[in-house]
PDB file of C-alpha atoms in Angstrom:
ATOM      1  CA  MET A   1      90.260 -47.782 -46.189  1.00  0.00           C
ATOM      2  CA  SER A   2      91.489 -45.340 -43.649  1.00  0.00           C
ATOM      3  CA  ARG A   3      89.282 -42.664 -42.246  1.00  0.00           C
ATOM      4  CA  HIS A   4      90.566 -39.387 -40.970  1.00  0.00           C
ATOM      5  CA  VAL A   5      89.154 -38.696 -37.520  1.00  0.00           C
ATOM      6  CA  PRO A   6      89.180 -34.993 -36.650  1.00  0.00           C
ATOM      7  CA  SER A   7      91.008 -34.251 -33.427  1.00  0.00           C
ATOM      8  CA  ALA A   8      89.169 -32.521 -30.614  1.00  0.00           C
ATOM      9  CA  GLY A   9      90.555 -29.158 -29.458  1.00  0.00           C
ATOM     10  CA  PHE A  10      91.596 -25.792 -30.777  1.00  0.00           C
ATOM     11  CA  THR A  11      94.284 -24.924 -33.245  1.00  0.00           C
ATOM     12  CA  LEU A  12      97.124 -22.608 -32.345  1.00  0.00           C
ATOM     13  CA  ILE A  13      95.727 -19.924 -34.673  1.00  0.00           C
ATOM     14  CA  GLU A  14      92.346 -19.997 -32.919  1.00  0.00           C
ATOM     15  CA  ILE A  15      93.958 -19.627 -29.494  1.00  0.00           C
ATOM     16  CA  ILE A  16      96.108 -16.690 -30.664  1.00  0.00           C
ATOM     17  CA  MET A  17      93.082 -14.949 -32.239  1.00  0.00           C
ATOM     18  CA  VAL A  18      90.965 -15.283 -29.066  1.00  0.00           C
ATOM     19  CA  THR A  19      93.852 -14.084 -26.882  1.00  0.00           C
ATOM     20  CA  ALA A  20      94.352 -11.057 -29.150  1.00  0.00           C
ATOM     21  CA  MET A  21      90.633 -10.202 -28.995  1.00  0.00           C
ATOM     22  CA  ILE A  22      90.610 -10.404 -25.206  1.00  0.00           C
ATOM     23  CA  GLY A  23      93.692  -8.152 -25.086  1.00  0.00           C
ATOM     24  CA  MET A  24      92.062  -5.543 -27.350  1.00  0.00           C
ATOM     25  CA  LEU A  25      88.891  -5.517 -25.233  1.00  0.00           C
ATOM     26  CA  THR A  26      90.933  -5.080 -22.061  1.00  0.00           C
ATOM     27  CA  VAL A  27      92.917  -2.185 -23.529  1.00  0.00           C
ATOM     28  CA  ALA A  28      89.681  -0.491 -24.601  1.00  0.00           C
ATOM     29  CA  THR A  29      87.763  -0.927 -21.334  1.00  0.00           C
ATOM     30  CA  VAL A  30      90.367  -0.178 -18.640  1.00  0.00           C
ATOM     31  CA  PRO A  31      90.435   3.617 -19.251  1.00  0.00           C
ATOM     32  CA  LEU A  32      86.643   3.704 -19.330  1.00  0.00           C
ATOM     33  CA  SER A  33      86.339   1.859 -16.046  1.00  0.00           C
ATOM     34  CA  GLN A  34      88.917   4.118 -14.387  1.00  0.00           C
ATOM     35  CA  ARG A  35      86.985   7.203 -15.500  1.00  0.00           C
ATOM     36  CA  TYR A  36      83.746   5.630 -14.257  1.00  0.00           C
ATOM     37  CA  LEU A  37      85.306   4.979 -10.829  1.00  0.00           C
ATOM     38  CA  ALA A  38      86.672   8.550 -10.649  1.00  0.00           C
ATOM     39  CA  ARG A  39      83.219   9.950 -11.423  1.00  0.00           C
ATOM     40  CA  GLY A  40      81.724   7.701  -8.765  1.00  0.00           C
ATOM     41  CA  LYS A  41      84.152   9.080  -6.166  1.00  0.00           C
ATOM     42  CA  MET A  42      83.314  12.628  -7.250  1.00  0.00           C
ATOM     43  CA  ASP A  43      79.575  11.999  -6.945  1.00  0.00           C
ATOM     44  CA  ALA A  44      80.082  10.474  -3.483  1.00  0.00           C
ATOM     45  CA  VAL A  45      81.909  13.615  -2.290  1.00  0.00           C
ATOM     46  CA  VAL A  46      79.144  15.849  -3.692  1.00  0.00           C
ATOM     47  CA  ARG A  47      76.485  13.752  -1.927  1.00  0.00           C
ATOM     48  CA  GLU A  48      78.455  13.867   1.330  1.00  0.00           C
ATOM     49  CA  PHE A  49      78.764  17.679   1.126  1.00  0.00           C
ATOM     50  CA  ILE A  50      75.026  18.033   0.487  1.00  0.00           C
ATOM     51  CA  SER A  51      74.193  15.652   3.334  1.00  0.00           C
ATOM     52  CA  SER A  52      76.547  17.462   5.734  1.00  0.00           C
ATOM     53  CA  THR A  53      75.100  20.835   4.748  1.00  0.00           C
ATOM     54  CA  ARG A  54      71.537  19.667   5.373  1.00  0.00           C
ATOM     55  CA  HIS A  55      72.544  18.084   8.679  1.00  0.00           C
ATOM     56  CA  ALA A  56      74.269  21.263   9.912  1.00  0.00           C
ATOM     57  CA  GLN A  57      71.301  23.387   8.879  1.00  0.00           C
ATOM     58  CA  THR A  58      68.855  21.082  10.659  1.00  0.00           C
ATOM     59  CA  LEU A  59      70.956  21.171  13.839  1.00  0.00           C
ATOM     60  CA  ALA A  60      70.996  24.982  13.721  1.00  0.00           C
ATOM     61  CA  GLN A  61      67.252  25.251  13.062  1.00  0.00           C
ATOM     62  CA  THR A  62      66.398  22.944  15.959  1.00  0.00           C
ATOM     63  CA  GLU A  63      68.901  24.809  18.156  1.00  0.00           C
ATOM     64  CA  THR A  64      70.628  21.589  19.119  1.00  0.00           C
ATOM     65  CA  ASP A  65      72.715  22.324  22.209  1.00  0.00           C
ATOM     66  CA  GLY A  66      71.594  25.974  21.921  1.00  0.00           C
ATOM     67  CA  GLU A  67      74.232  26.797  19.318  1.00  0.00           C
ATOM     68  CA  ALA A  68      74.657  27.674  15.665  1.00  0.00           C
ATOM     69  CA  TRP A  69      76.066  24.942  13.414  1.00  0.00           C
ATOM     70  CA  GLY A  70      78.011  24.933  10.184  1.00  0.00           C
ATOM     71  CA  VAL A  71      79.875  22.876   7.637  1.00  0.00           C
ATOM     72  CA  TYR A  72      83.500  23.331   6.585  1.00  0.00           C
ATOM     73  CA  VAL A  73      85.321  21.678   3.687  1.00  0.00           C
ATOM     74  CA  GLY A  74      89.004  21.485   4.511  1.00  0.00           C
ATOM     75  CA  SER A  75      91.894  19.471   3.184  1.00  0.00           C
ATOM     76  CA  SER A  76      90.481  15.964   2.766  1.00  0.00           C
ATOM     77  CA  LEU A  77      87.709  16.449   5.379  1.00  0.00           C
ATOM     78  CA  ILE A  78      84.123  17.653   5.356  1.00  0.00           C
ATOM     79  CA  THR A  79      83.320  18.757   8.917  1.00  0.00           C
ATOM     80  CA  VAL A  80      79.986  19.550  10.527  1.00  0.00           C
ATOM     81  CA  PHE A  81      80.800  21.773  13.503  1.00  0.00           C
ATOM     82  CA  GLN A  82      79.087  23.520  16.396  1.00  0.00           C
ATOM     83  CA  GLY A  83      79.666  27.245  16.764  1.00  0.00           C
ATOM     84  CA  ASP A  84      79.405  30.570  14.962  1.00  0.00           C
ATOM     85  CA  SER A  85      82.394  29.763  12.733  1.00  0.00           C
ATOM     86  CA  PHE A  86      84.893  26.983  12.125  1.00  0.00           C
ATOM     87  CA  ALA A  87      87.635  28.991  13.845  1.00  0.00           C
ATOM     88  CA  LEU A  88      85.487  29.484  16.983  1.00  0.00           C
ATOM     89  CA  ARG A  89      83.898  26.026  17.030  1.00  0.00           C
ATOM     90  CA  SER A  90      83.600  23.567  19.863  1.00  0.00           C
ATOM     91  CA  VAL A  91      85.957  20.795  18.664  1.00  0.00           C
ATOM     92  CA  ASP A  92      84.237  18.173  20.844  1.00  0.00           C
ATOM     93  CA  TYR A  93      81.198  18.264  18.549  1.00  0.00           C
ATOM     94  CA  ASP A  94      83.031  17.935  15.207  1.00  0.00           C
ATOM     95  CA  GLN A  95      81.617  15.329  12.829  1.00  0.00           C
ATOM     96  CA  SER A  96      84.183  14.805  10.069  1.00  0.00           C
ATOM     97  CA  THR A  97      84.040  12.708   6.930  1.00  0.00           C
ATOM     98  CA  PRO A  98      87.146  12.167   4.780  1.00  0.00           C
ATOM     99  CA  TYR A  99      87.250  12.569   1.011  1.00  0.00           C
ATOM    100  CA  PRO A 100      90.075  11.673  -1.426  1.00  0.00           C
ATOM    101  CA  ALA A 101      93.096  13.972  -1.203  1.00  0.00           C
ATOM    102  CA  SER A 102      93.347  13.839  -5.004  1.00  0.00           C
ATOM    103  CA  MET A 103      90.319  16.169  -5.232  1.00  0.00           C
ATOM    104  CA  THR A 104      90.678  19.933  -5.159  1.00  0.00           C
ATOM    105  CA  VAL A 105      88.097  22.151  -3.466  1.00  0.00           C
ATOM    106  CA  THR A 106      87.875  25.893  -4.160  1.00  0.00           C
ATOM    107  CA  GLY A 107      85.384  28.657  -3.517  1.00  0.00           C
ATOM    108  CA  THR A 108      83.302  29.123  -0.385  1.00  0.00           C
ATOM    109  CA  VAL A 109      84.408  26.325   1.936  1.00  0.00           C
ATOM    110  CA  GLU A 110      82.522  27.367   5.084  1.00  0.00           C
ATOM    111  CA  TYR A 111      78.784  27.710   5.583  1.00  0.00           C
ATOM    112  CA  ASP A 112      77.586  28.910   9.008  1.00  0.00           C
ATOM    113  CA  PHE A 113      73.872  28.430   9.730  1.00  0.00           C
ATOM    114  CA  THR A 114      72.061  30.714  12.160  1.00  0.00           C
ATOM    115  CA  GLN A 115      69.854  29.348  14.923  1.00  0.00           C
ATOM    116  CA  ARG A 116      66.154  28.918  14.190  1.00  0.00           C
ATOM    117  CA  THR A 117      66.202  30.297  10.622  1.00  0.00           C
ATOM    118  CA  GLY A 118      69.030  28.124   9.318  1.00  0.00           C
ATOM    119  CA  LYS A 119      70.166  30.917   7.021  1.00  0.00           C
ATOM    120  CA  THR A 120      73.731  31.206   5.761  1.00  0.00           C
ATOM    121  CA  ALA A 121      75.802  33.405   3.493  1.00  0.00           C
ATOM    122  CA  ALA A 122      75.337  32.251  -0.104  1.00  0.00           C
ATOM    123  CA  GLY A 123      78.337  30.759  -1.853  1.00  0.00           C
ATOM    124  CA  THR A 124      79.696  28.467  -4.520  1.00  0.00           C
ATOM    125  CA  LEU A 125      81.934  25.471  -3.972  1.00  0.00           C
ATOM    126  CA  THR A 126      83.877  23.899  -6.853  1.00  0.00           C
ATOM    127  CA  ILE A 127      85.208  20.355  -6.617  1.00  0.00           C
ATOM    128  CA  THR A 128      87.718  19.144  -9.206  1.00  0.00           C
ATOM    129  CA  GLY A 129      88.385  15.425  -9.407  1.00  0.00           C
ATOM    130  CA  GLU A 130      91.527  13.527 -10.327  1.00  0.00           C
ATOM    131  CA  SER A 131      90.225  12.914 -13.856  1.00  0.00           C
ATOM    132  CA  GLY A 132      89.518  16.611 -14.424  1.00  0.00           C
ATOM    133  CA  ASP A 133      85.769  16.362 -13.787  1.00  0.00           C
ATOM    134  CA  VAL A 134      84.358  19.496 -12.173  1.00  0.00           C
ATOM    135  CA  ARG A 135      81.254  19.876 -10.021  1.00  0.00           C
ATOM    136  CA  VAL A 136      80.002  23.329  -9.088  1.00  0.00           C
ATOM    137  CA  ILE A 137      77.750  23.407  -6.024  1.00  0.00           C
ATOM    138  CA  THR A 138      75.777  26.517  -5.107  1.00  0.00           C
ATOM    139  CA  VAL A 139      74.309  27.136  -1.650  1.00  0.00           C
ATOM    140  CA  ASN A 140      71.829  30.011  -1.405  1.00  0.00           C
ATOM    141  CA  GLU A 141      71.081  32.095   1.705  1.00  0.00           C
ATOM    142  CA  PHE A 142      68.331  29.664   2.763  1.00  0.00           C
ATOM    143  CA  GLY A 143      70.722  26.716   2.652  1.00  0.00           C
ATOM    144  CA  VAL A 144      69.261  25.273  -0.543  1.00  0.00           C
ATOM    145  CA  VAL A 145      71.933  23.331  -2.431  1.00  0.00           C
ATOM    146  CA  GLU A 146      72.021  23.164  -6.233  1.00  0.00           C
ATOM    147  CA  TYR A 147      74.527  21.339  -8.387  1.00  0.00           C
TER     148      TYR A 147
END
């Protein structure tokens, strides 16, 4: 009497089915992860702008080096500067942070804070990310940032 002993392992059909399932999951999750990463970059730029704005305002209020301070968002750089305006700044004191060139910044890109009071002209800054996400940031005359 011969007994049939089942062989250990997977059949070709089982391997093909698992490979197909893994492929479908990959196709479904790659666009989601790319969008998640793009949003993360956008949020990092917004946080950096807010941090730079608060830093510049604090420097102006404490009259660091006896000067006014400001923040300027240029092409791929957020710069905290010393002086009454970005054009008249003291370049030696620039503190710049890069952001991805794939992002577009429009609106009020310069905020100049007065000594002691830390006031600035109110404005709105719009950042558009590579995935089309948009963040609108408002700075009021007291330097309060809302987004």
